[in-house]
Amino acid sequence: MNNRFLKRAPLPALALAGVLAPPAAQADDPFLQRVLIEGARASQVGVADSAGMGSVSRRQLEARTIYRPGELLEATPGLVASQHSGEGKANQFYLRGFNLDHGTDLRTTVDGMPVNQRSHAHGQGWTDLNFIIPELVARLDYNKGPYNASTGDFSSAGATAIHYSSRLAQDQASLSAGQGGYGRVLLAGTRERAVADAPGAWLYALEAVHNDGPFTRGDNFRKLNAVLRYSDGFANNGYTVTAMAYRGAWNATDQIPQRAVDSGLLGRFDGVDLTDGGQARRFSLSAAWARSDEQQTTRASAYIINNRLELFSNFTYFLDDPLHGDQFAQPDRRVTSGFEASHSWHEHAGDMAWHTTVGVQAQNDNIFNALQHTEARRVLETTRADHIAETSAALYLEQHLRLAPWLRGEAGLRLDRYRFDVRGRDGDAGGAARADATLFSPSVSLAFGPWSRTEFYFNAGRGFHSNDARGVTQAQDPATPLAKSRGMEFGLRSEAVKGLQTVLAIYKLDFDSELVYLGDAGSTEAGRPSRRYGIEFSNYYKLAKWLSLDADLAFARGRFRHSGPGEGERIPGAVEGVAQLAATFTPAGPWSGALRLRWFGPRPLVEDNSVRSKASATLNGRLAYKLDARTTLELEGFNLANRKVSAIDYFYESRLRGEDAARADVHFHPIEARSFRASLSRAF
């Protein structure tokens, strides 16, 4: 879709075209760039297909205070990112009543590349975002619920898509320092191609980070990031080729038992096994291409990703091995490759407009991972070691149709085919096992209105998450290869009051098999069917030209649908409520700033609800001052009230050295103590 079509098409066609434009377009798209930057928040009335769909601009993301890159996803209303270990480990995510562990049921992509890792050594859907450089993010798109035929695996609770810029408005250098041994250096910029008739550009970025955190034994997190991209043209007519490299290493202060803190044996920021930690590497090469005219759009992308992880954890201390301890290693190395291609036709006639998209996706993971018993990172024995080949292909069809100025809809069909191949290695006697599965997933969305700048939505659809190949192919009690979900949602979006954007969603989501986190094993297993009801209420108010307010509230009820004798119906870790309240100040002078209060609601920790986590609230803020037109000094503050609360809680049995028996207890990881970071940035 090029600018000629946008100028000539009537309003209904423009609104319909916008349905697919946000996920695919880049920040340098001439049309979308104007909408996203000139407005403080882009209007979604007449564009979005559901109340759970939205887009967050670069300007909004810059106003957020983030402790770690994974917290960028908290720009999605109702989503919380947490951590229970060292800084280099993937975040924990919570959304729509789910403890999503390290990413299961939350699909995340970066410029079309999948971030979720299937059949991972530590957790299904592992989503490590430490390779993200926030200054390069042009936009974050999100949609919640299984109502989008193009997203597929891991997207039942939601899907987020991070888009990098192809050009920066100005080159920039940044130097940051803060408490807890924090330091960061960034250099990023764009070099235009010299040939006049070929408007290509090179984008580069280099980042180095160190962070100890507040822990007694510092995390000593060392991170190096690099990005190099060549682009020619624009998002709808052009191409990009991108190389990324990331390397990180860290110590980990994992969750600790509450009893040890209560007795004075441990402080809040102490650890039990001081040899926990890990290192990770990620290298990727990707390319994207698009061509558009007045009636059709063709897109294609491909990628190859090399991921490596060495992770050492000890959650139960001396429960299973009183002599050597219970530390275990979960090494994982893989090469992930894949592609996606789609073709769209768009037409209009009077008030009617339609948009048809056919797409194909394929992904292959070649994986070597293991579970090992270790002591001080030295391997004592190998529990299992596997070579996994997991391959999937999908075909999807999306039909958008505007029947009248007040009625539009979308119907989607998706067909997935998976193959799992697991072979024991390194002397493991597990042999070889294979499994395959096919799944058909329909979806439908209807939008009514707008009337008085208010529209209403109905959405229904099926989604799924794939299960770990090792569980799928095990001889005894194999897990369902593809666990199906069924969702339904009613919503509204209103801009009836000048300056106020309001979104309300009421949803239900059923799963055939709930993935349950096992605290003592550091893994997940397929559990009983589950159901969640919930309500989300989001508001953005432009109170004045220099002041905006955000209020995002979400509440959920999660239960197992089947409970046998002695089984409770609560889902451990299922969050019951989250909220974010924020104020952003952008006056005409050199000062700007923001304050953000995040409330993380209570969760049941066991099935019978006899043990629960406490709610927590934290306040973060930022204050910036422009020294001149090109130089900015910024101060960020985290946990400003210095609340002594948990980032995450679990309940399971463990045994400390000197204890004569296992003890069931709450194990927690603390929120970081109050800290500050100062940054000096220079554009050139």
XYZ file of C-alpha atoms in Angstrom:
684
model
C 0.000 0.000 0.000
C 1.726 3.200 -1.119
C 0.998 6.865 -0.636
C -0.977 7.160 -3.893
C -3.484 4.612 -2.609
C -3.716 6.355 0.759
C -4.515 9.678 -0.919
C -7.057 8.306 -3.381
C -8.918 5.782 -1.229
C -12.088 6.823 0.649
C -12.229 6.833 4.443
C -13.665 3.291 4.838
C -10.849 1.857 2.758
C -8.270 3.797 4.753
C -9.628 2.459 8.025
C -9.627 -1.080 6.704
C -6.121 -0.725 5.313
C -4.965 0.446 8.721
C -6.037 -2.830 10.302
C -2.978 -4.595 8.958
C -0.662 -1.620 8.582
C 0.509 -1.241 12.215
C 2.020 -4.733 12.678
C 3.854 -4.632 9.355
C 4.971 -1.023 8.960
C 8.150 0.490 10.322
C 8.626 3.823 12.048
C 9.985 5.324 8.848
C 6.784 4.623 6.924
C 5.845 8.147 5.705
C 2.168 7.786 6.594
C 2.334 6.035 9.962
C 5.307 8.092 11.117
C 3.204 11.267 10.845
C 0.324 9.781 12.838
C 2.427 8.279 15.616
C 4.727 11.226 16.264
C 2.377 14.187 15.897
C -0.168 12.661 18.267
C 0.705 11.766 21.845
C -1.131 8.480 21.402
C -2.388 7.211 18.055
C -6.146 6.779 17.806
C -7.304 3.185 17.277
C -11.000 3.980 16.741
C -11.958 2.689 13.321
C -8.671 0.770 13.045
C -8.363 -1.885 15.769
C -10.199 -5.210 15.564
C -10.481 -5.699 19.325
C -10.204 -3.893 22.638
C -6.996 -5.834 23.326
C -5.166 -4.483 20.287
C -2.953 -1.413 20.302
C 0.299 0.263 19.362
C 2.814 2.148 21.521
C 4.943 4.796 19.826
C 8.600 5.600 20.362
C 7.652 8.761 22.266
C 5.533 6.795 24.740
C 8.255 4.192 25.213
C 10.871 6.884 25.866
C 8.734 8.248 28.702
C 8.853 4.919 30.566
C 11.388 4.091 33.277
C 12.690 0.552 32.768
C 15.085 -1.343 35.012
C 15.723 -4.039 32.383
C 14.868 -4.323 28.647
C 12.104 -6.902 29.163
C 10.064 -4.267 30.998
C 9.415 -2.564 27.659
C 6.605 -5.102 27.278
C 4.864 -3.516 30.281
C 3.706 -0.834 27.842
C 1.063 -3.462 27.007
C -1.850 -2.642 29.356
C -2.279 -5.341 32.008
C 1.156 -6.943 31.497
C 3.776 -7.241 34.255
C 7.410 -8.294 33.767
C 9.264 -9.601 36.814
C 12.474 -11.463 37.673
C 13.380 -14.275 40.057
C 17.077 -14.661 39.352
C 20.114 -12.896 37.911
C 19.804 -10.032 35.436
C 20.856 -12.128 32.456
C 17.992 -14.570 32.858
C 14.744 -14.212 30.904
C 11.981 -12.277 32.653
C 8.839 -13.714 34.217
C 5.653 -12.382 32.589
C 2.087 -12.021 33.877
C -0.947 -11.227 31.731
C -4.699 -11.946 31.798
C -4.542 -14.103 34.913
C -1.531 -16.112 33.705
C 1.830 -16.669 35.267
C 3.412 -16.965 31.841
C 6.698 -18.190 33.332
C 9.432 -17.060 30.932
C 7.098 -16.470 27.999
C 4.689 -19.350 27.444
C 1.402 -18.059 25.932
C 2.936 -14.630 25.268
C 4.321 -14.585 21.738
C 7.080 -12.034 21.235
C 8.763 -11.093 17.975
C 11.442 -8.577 17.020
C 11.169 -7.406 13.414
C 9.364 -10.651 12.596
C 11.898 -12.946 14.303
C 10.428 -15.197 17.025
C 11.928 -14.664 20.470
C 10.106 -17.542 22.224
C 12.244 -20.686 22.237
C 10.457 -24.017 21.877
C 11.425 -27.123 23.880
C 13.848 -25.043 25.913
C 16.051 -26.569 28.616
C 14.568 -24.334 31.337
C 11.038 -23.412 30.276
C 8.741 -23.738 27.284
C 8.589 -20.501 25.316
C 11.754 -19.030 26.892
C 11.788 -15.304 26.027
C 15.111 -13.574 26.684
C 14.950 -9.884 25.698
C 18.372 -8.824 26.940
C 19.490 -8.341 23.337
C 17.027 -5.449 22.891
C 18.496 -1.927 22.659
C 15.634 0.374 23.760
C 16.822 3.396 21.761
C 16.318 1.456 18.522
C 12.700 0.487 19.219
C 10.393 2.463 16.935
C 7.123 0.910 18.041
C 5.565 -1.859 20.115
C 2.397 -3.496 18.775
C 0.293 -5.801 20.908
C -2.874 -7.843 20.711
C -4.422 -10.006 23.399
C -6.398 -13.208 22.971
C -6.353 -15.921 20.244
C -8.088 -13.810 17.600
C -5.303 -13.261 15.076
C -4.657 -15.967 12.482
C -1.111 -14.758 11.769
C 0.359 -15.152 15.283
C -0.012 -18.875 16.092
C 2.074 -20.594 18.768
C 2.368 -19.020 22.252
C -0.129 -16.209 21.506
C -3.252 -17.300 23.428
C -2.840 -14.758 26.228
C -1.257 -12.162 23.978
C 1.314 -11.278 21.354
C 3.791 -8.408 21.293
C 5.800 -7.252 18.287
C 8.849 -5.007 18.661
C 9.846 -3.014 15.581
C 13.310 -1.521 15.208
C 13.935 1.718 13.323
C 15.691 1.604 9.980
C 16.953 5.157 10.406
C 17.572 7.345 13.439
C 16.688 11.026 13.293
C 20.080 11.822 14.827
C 23.199 9.891 15.747
C 23.557 9.562 19.490
C 25.977 8.660 22.248
C 24.920 7.953 25.822
C 26.785 7.328 29.067
C 24.955 6.071 32.188
C 26.003 5.294 35.759
C 24.089 4.301 38.849
C 23.975 2.513 42.172
C 24.634 -1.202 42.387
C 27.583 -1.057 40.024
C 25.435 0.006 37.094
C 27.127 1.381 34.010
C 26.082 1.655 30.377
C 27.594 3.005 27.176
C 25.651 3.367 23.911
C 26.666 4.554 20.471
C 24.107 4.498 17.644
C 23.588 6.234 14.344
C 22.693 6.151 10.669
C 24.854 6.532 7.587
C 22.992 7.356 4.403
C 24.146 5.722 1.211
C 25.919 8.224 -1.016
C 24.304 7.170 -4.315
C 21.456 9.635 -4.972
C 19.141 7.303 -6.882
C 19.391 4.520 -4.259
C 18.163 5.898 -0.910
C 19.684 3.208 1.252
C 21.012 3.624 4.787
C 23.184 1.828 7.300
C 21.989 1.728 10.933
C 24.477 0.750 13.621
C 24.368 0.438 17.412
C 26.830 -0.720 20.066
C 25.899 -1.183 23.725
C 27.866 -2.290 26.786
C 26.245 -2.770 30.234
C 27.387 -3.777 33.702
C 25.121 -4.249 36.715
C 25.608 -5.770 40.171
C 22.178 -4.925 41.568
C 21.522 -4.662 45.311
C 22.590 -8.218 46.122
C 25.184 -9.146 48.726
C 27.137 -10.968 46.052
C 26.725 -8.743 43.027
C 25.197 -10.085 39.822
C 28.284 -8.922 37.910
C 26.089 -8.866 34.814
C 28.187 -8.038 31.753
C 26.403 -7.465 28.475
C 27.542 -6.571 24.972
C 25.080 -5.795 22.172
C 25.598 -4.897 18.526
C 23.216 -4.197 15.632
C 24.016 -3.512 11.990
C 21.180 -2.955 9.482
C 21.055 -1.968 5.854
C 17.751 -0.684 4.493
C 16.566 0.583 1.150
C 13.175 2.211 0.641
C 10.351 2.117 3.165
C 8.300 -0.465 5.037
C 5.743 -0.951 2.264
C 8.208 -0.706 -0.630
C 11.722 -1.681 0.316
C 13.899 -4.152 2.130
C 16.128 -4.532 5.183
C 18.986 -6.856 6.080
C 19.885 -6.974 9.782
C 22.628 -8.614 11.849
C 22.435 -8.715 15.644
C 24.869 -10.018 18.260
C 24.452 -10.332 22.037
C 26.595 -11.831 24.767
C 25.896 -11.800 28.509
C 27.247 -13.428 31.669
C 26.011 -13.130 35.247
C 25.824 -14.418 38.789
C 22.356 -15.252 40.102
C 20.800 -14.674 43.491
C 17.826 -16.988 43.098
C 14.719 -16.982 45.287
C 15.356 -17.660 48.987
C 13.144 -19.218 51.726
C 11.168 -16.848 53.927
C 12.066 -18.860 57.034
C 15.768 -18.081 56.576
C 15.068 -14.348 56.463
C 12.682 -14.470 59.441
C 15.295 -16.286 61.549
C 18.065 -13.873 60.585
C 20.067 -16.571 58.793
C 19.821 -14.655 55.509
C 19.296 -11.046 54.569
C 16.791 -10.040 51.901
C 19.525 -9.711 49.289
C 21.517 -12.803 50.265
C 21.657 -16.064 48.363
C 22.048 -19.710 49.309
C 24.146 -21.154 46.480
C 26.680 -18.508 45.509
C 27.728 -20.378 42.360
C 24.348 -19.991 40.576
C 24.376 -17.980 37.368
C 24.867 -18.369 33.670
C 25.885 -16.995 30.339
C 24.003 -16.495 27.078
C 24.795 -15.712 23.470
C 22.558 -14.778 20.576
C 23.516 -14.119 16.950
C 20.979 -13.520 14.200
C 20.739 -12.582 10.540
C 17.372 -11.550 9.129
C 15.921 -9.945 6.037
C 12.543 -8.433 5.149
C 11.146 -7.315 1.789
C 7.867 -5.674 0.720
C 6.253 -4.399 -2.459
C 2.911 -2.564 -2.653
C 0.691 -0.816 -5.147
C -2.901 0.408 -5.148
C -4.409 -3.074 -5.102
C -1.976 -5.527 -3.544
C 0.875 -5.977 -1.100
C 3.491 -8.720 -0.973
C 5.775 -9.285 2.006
C 8.496 -11.802 2.743
C 10.957 -12.266 5.589
C 13.496 -14.855 6.663
C 15.848 -15.366 9.603
C 18.463 -17.607 11.145
C 19.231 -17.368 14.874
C 21.952 -19.033 16.937
C 21.181 -19.143 20.676
C 23.332 -20.585 23.444
C 22.638 -20.690 27.174
C 24.418 -22.144 30.181
C 22.203 -21.854 33.247
C 23.003 -23.013 36.783
C 20.247 -22.947 39.411
C 19.582 -24.316 42.894
C 16.041 -23.863 44.195
C 15.881 -26.666 46.813
C 19.486 -26.339 48.157
C 20.179 -29.670 49.954
C 16.848 -31.455 49.626
C 17.865 -34.245 47.214
C 21.615 -34.359 47.814
C 22.626 -33.305 51.364
C 26.300 -33.782 50.504
C 26.782 -31.996 47.163
C 23.638 -29.871 47.060
C 20.880 -29.689 44.464
C 22.376 -27.344 41.905
C 21.474 -28.291 38.352
C 22.578 -27.118 34.948
C 20.321 -26.646 31.928
C 22.574 -26.073 28.909
C 20.759 -25.231 25.691
C 22.161 -24.487 22.248
C 20.092 -24.206 19.110
C 19.853 -22.894 15.595
C 16.431 -21.541 14.662
C 15.593 -20.755 11.070
C 12.382 -19.805 9.347
C 10.508 -17.604 6.940
C 7.140 -15.948 6.389
C 5.540 -14.794 3.158
C 2.156 -13.177 2.586
C 0.170 -11.590 -0.204
C -2.758 -9.202 0.265
C -5.415 -7.869 -2.074
C -7.372 -4.740 -1.140
C -10.318 -3.184 -2.927
C -13.220 -0.841 -2.175
C -16.558 0.034 -3.721
C -18.555 2.870 -2.176
C -18.867 2.270 1.558
C -17.628 -1.312 1.229
C -13.978 -2.294 1.411
C -12.249 -5.634 1.718
C -8.757 -6.889 2.362
C -7.698 -10.519 1.847
C -4.369 -11.906 3.073
C -2.884 -15.350 2.471
C 0.296 -16.239 4.325
C 2.666 -19.112 4.950
C 5.100 -19.565 7.856
C 7.757 -22.179 8.582
C 10.203 -22.674 11.440
C 12.812 -25.280 12.288
C 14.656 -25.640 15.589
C 17.758 -27.809 15.787
C 18.324 -28.132 19.546
C 20.857 -29.728 21.874
C 19.962 -29.453 25.553
C 20.363 -31.345 28.801
C 19.592 -31.552 32.499
C 22.637 -32.123 34.699
C 23.322 -32.406 38.427
C 26.153 -30.009 39.288
C 28.112 -28.675 42.244
C 29.658 -25.216 41.939
C 29.048 -25.448 38.163
C 30.924 -28.759 37.960
C 28.953 -31.596 36.361
C 28.412 -34.579 38.680
C 26.008 -36.532 36.487
C 23.807 -36.075 33.454
C 20.128 -36.805 34.067
C 19.274 -36.584 30.394
C 20.700 -35.122 27.211
C 18.740 -34.750 24.002
C 18.993 -33.743 20.393
C 15.644 -32.264 19.374
C 14.489 -31.383 15.892
C 11.208 -29.483 15.996
C 9.687 -28.349 12.716
C 6.454 -26.517 12.016
C 4.652 -25.059 9.021
C 1.490 -22.977 8.916
C -0.893 -21.620 6.330
C -3.267 -18.808 7.256
C -6.024 -16.797 5.626
C -7.395 -13.474 6.882
C -10.413 -11.733 5.382
C -11.170 -8.170 6.466
C -14.461 -6.708 5.322
C -16.198 -3.377 5.867
C -19.891 -3.820 5.035
C -21.089 -0.388 6.127
C -19.631 2.705 7.807
C -20.713 1.239 11.176
C -19.833 -2.445 10.637
C -16.555 -4.158 9.844
C -15.188 -7.598 10.596
C -12.425 -10.123 10.157
C -12.483 -13.891 9.735
C -9.301 -15.923 10.067
C -8.318 -19.529 9.429
C -5.000 -21.098 10.411
C -3.630 -24.588 9.779
C -0.530 -25.723 11.730
C 1.521 -28.856 11.248
C 4.193 -29.823 13.816
C 6.783 -32.582 13.927
C 8.788 -33.487 17.035
C 11.918 -35.667 16.844
C 13.810 -36.391 20.073
C 16.973 -38.480 20.239
C 19.013 -39.287 23.336
C 22.711 -38.395 23.166
C 25.913 -38.607 25.190
C 25.130 -42.162 26.225
C 21.584 -41.439 27.299
C 19.501 -44.568 26.915
C 16.360 -42.698 25.981
C 16.620 -43.765 22.336
C 14.619 -41.942 19.697
C 10.990 -40.907 19.626
C 8.822 -38.981 17.208
C 5.423 -37.352 17.259
C 3.458 -35.069 14.991
C 0.301 -33.015 15.251
C -2.020 -30.962 13.083
C -4.305 -28.199 14.338
C -6.965 -26.066 12.675
C -7.673 -22.689 14.363
C -10.538 -20.399 13.252
C -11.199 -16.882 14.549
C -13.699 -14.099 14.008
C -13.837 -10.430 14.986
C -16.624 -7.874 14.618
C -16.490 -4.124 15.204
C -19.614 -1.956 15.466
C -19.490 1.816 15.138
C -18.137 4.274 15.740
C -21.012 6.230 17.215
C -19.973 9.412 19.023
C -16.375 8.188 18.578
C -17.236 4.964 20.441
C -17.136 1.475 18.964
C -17.878 -2.021 20.248
C -16.137 -5.349 19.611
C -16.888 -9.050 19.673
C -14.064 -11.564 19.247
C -13.888 -15.354 19.350
C -11.191 -17.782 18.312
C -8.970 -20.752 18.941
C -5.260 -20.698 19.689
C -2.632 -23.027 21.122
C 0.768 -23.455 22.642
C 3.130 -26.238 21.663
C 4.422 -28.418 24.470
C 8.018 -29.457 25.098
C 9.086 -32.128 22.607
C 10.550 -34.259 25.404
C 7.181 -34.403 27.158
C 5.305 -34.963 23.899
C 7.416 -37.981 22.923
C 7.858 -39.654 26.305
C 6.693 -43.262 26.354
C 4.643 -42.990 29.545
C 1.807 -40.446 29.697
C 2.897 -38.207 26.797
C 1.759 -34.599 26.840
C -0.599 -33.183 24.233
C 1.605 -31.904 21.379
C -0.500 -28.777 20.824
C -2.580 -27.609 23.796
C -5.657 -25.839 22.435
C -7.193 -22.656 23.805
C -10.604 -21.120 23.169
C -11.260 -17.452 23.786
C -14.171 -15.036 23.641
C -14.204 -11.314 24.330
C -16.502 -8.289 24.392
C -15.021 -4.815 24.367
C -15.431 -1.130 23.661
C -13.156 1.730 22.758
C -14.192 5.350 23.213
C -12.828 8.818 22.525
C -16.158 10.538 23.211
C -14.577 12.852 25.793
C -12.021 15.202 24.279
C -8.495 14.121 25.194
C -9.617 10.860 26.835
C -9.081 7.398 25.329
C -10.871 4.576 27.166
C -10.767 0.835 26.473
C -12.821 -1.831 28.252
C -12.552 -5.594 27.656
C -14.344 -8.556 29.250
C -12.927 -11.945 28.247
C -12.984 -15.696 28.837
C -10.135 -18.037 27.936
C -10.148 -21.840 28.268
C -7.115 -24.103 27.952
C -7.168 -27.851 27.370
C -3.936 -28.184 29.369
C -2.404 -25.663 31.770
C 1.378 -25.425 31.911
C 2.322 -25.439 35.616
C 5.688 -24.239 36.911
C 7.612 -26.706 39.108
C 9.646 -24.673 41.553
C 11.823 -27.541 42.731
C 12.764 -28.606 39.202
C 12.944 -25.253 37.466
C 10.709 -26.448 34.651
C 7.083 -26.682 33.578
C 4.761 -29.611 33.017
C 1.387 -29.989 31.339
C -1.448 -29.906 33.872
C -5.232 -29.900 34.068
C -7.614 -27.894 31.861
C -8.142 -24.317 33.027
C -10.464 -21.343 32.615
C -9.978 -17.624 33.137
C -12.426 -14.760 33.252
C -11.274 -11.198 33.399
C -11.887 -7.513 32.881
C -9.451 -4.867 31.676
C -9.998 -1.128 31.901
C -7.434 1.217 30.324
C -7.480 5.011 30.135
C -5.239 7.633 28.607
C -6.064 11.294 29.273
C -4.313 14.247 27.650
C -5.149 16.670 30.449
C -3.094 19.483 28.947
C -0.633 19.906 26.125
C 2.181 19.224 28.585
C 0.516 16.638 30.852
C -0.871 13.150 30.161
C -2.258 10.568 32.594
C -2.474 6.773 32.257
C -4.592 4.371 34.320
C -4.538 0.667 33.394
C -6.476 -1.779 35.595
C -6.883 -5.524 35.063
C -8.534 -8.211 37.198
C -8.784 -11.946 36.495
C -10.183 -15.160 37.962
C -8.306 -18.354 37.091
C -9.410 -21.867 37.993
C -8.726 -25.456 37.017
C -11.849 -26.818 35.351
C -11.448 -30.359 36.719
C -10.615 -31.127 40.348
C -10.278 -34.644 41.716
C -10.226 -35.779 45.348
C -7.700 -33.739 47.295
C -7.044 -31.435 44.350
C -7.662 -27.724 44.672
C -9.094 -25.599 41.889
C -6.710 -22.627 42.108
C -3.898 -22.205 39.574
C -0.601 -21.505 41.377
C 0.832 -18.152 40.378
C -2.289 -17.008 38.501
C -2.278 -13.252 39.026
C -5.615 -11.812 40.176
C -5.021 -8.152 39.448
C -2.496 -5.643 38.162
C -2.591 -1.879 37.777
C -0.401 0.930 36.480
C -0.972 4.629 37.136
C 1.292 7.161 35.453
C 1.728 10.870 34.870
C 3.969 12.200 32.101
C 5.137 15.830 32.080
C 6.372 17.472 28.869
C 6.284 21.268 29.399
C 7.632 23.703 26.827
C 10.896 24.322 28.713
C 13.944 22.114 29.091
C 12.403 19.933 31.824
C 10.375 16.739 31.362
C 9.567 13.757 33.534
C 7.258 10.932 34.522
C 6.044 9.028 37.575
C 4.656 5.492 37.358
C 3.033 3.437 40.119
C 2.770 -0.304 39.478
C 0.548 -2.552 41.593
C 1.174 -6.288 41.288
C -1.767 -8.142 42.806
C -1.851 -11.243 45.016
C -1.643 -14.800 43.673
C -2.501 -18.234 45.063
C 0.673 -20.262 45.521
C -0.971 -23.670 45.999
C -4.054 -25.297 44.513
C -6.190 -25.094 47.669
C -5.423 -21.361 48.142
C -4.111 -21.947 51.665
C -0.884 -20.080 50.868
C -0.973 -16.798 48.969
C 1.501 -14.177 47.884
C 1.072 -10.603 49.002
C 0.359 -7.727 46.650
C 3.178 -5.279 45.994
C 3.352 -1.676 44.821
C 6.392 0.121 43.448
C 6.936 3.690 42.290
C 9.428 4.594 39.546
C 10.181 7.938 37.981
C 12.383 9.885 35.621
C 13.436 13.528 35.313
C 15.183 14.932 32.231
C 16.785 18.308 31.504
C 17.962 19.488 28.084
C 21.285 21.228 28.568
C 21.117 22.406 24.963
C 19.465 21.383 21.715
C 21.582 18.231 21.461
C 22.478 17.314 25.050
C 20.165 15.795 27.674
C 20.798 14.882 31.297
C 18.378 12.330 32.769
C 17.866 10.870 36.251
C 15.909 7.643 36.728
C 14.684 6.404 40.103
C 13.483 2.889 40.923
C 11.384 1.785 43.906
C 11.328 5.375 45.137
C 9.389 4.463 48.287
C 11.976 1.733 49.036
C 9.254 -0.877 49.542
C 10.488 -4.227 50.899
C 8.280 -6.408 48.722
C 8.674 -9.467 46.531
C 9.243 -9.492 42.803
C 7.923 -13.061 42.772
C 6.853 -15.790 45.230
C 6.730 -19.592 45.072
C 5.707 -22.270 47.570
C 7.519 -25.600 47.645
C 9.739 -27.834 49.781
C 13.433 -27.132 50.302
C 16.168 -27.988 52.775
C 18.926 -25.693 53.969
C 22.287 -26.943 55.169
C 21.891 -27.998 58.800
C 18.146 -28.724 58.561
C 17.261 -32.335 59.269
C 14.178 -32.514 57.025
C 12.452 -30.834 54.123
C 10.462 -27.711 54.884
C 7.570 -26.386 52.828
C 7.894 -22.625 52.651
C 7.376 -19.480 50.602
C 10.440 -18.728 48.504
C 10.766 -15.164 47.207
C 12.972 -12.896 45.138
C 13.017 -9.291 46.385
C 12.253 -6.154 44.452
C 15.439 -4.147 44.048
C 16.045 -1.522 46.751
C 15.673 2.176 45.947
C 18.309 3.151 43.411
C 19.112 5.884 40.906
C 20.743 6.055 37.488
C 22.017 9.159 35.718
C 22.477 9.379 31.948
C 24.103 11.947 29.714
C 23.060 11.742 26.048
C 24.403 13.689 23.111
C 22.926 13.840 19.611
C 25.233 14.610 16.736
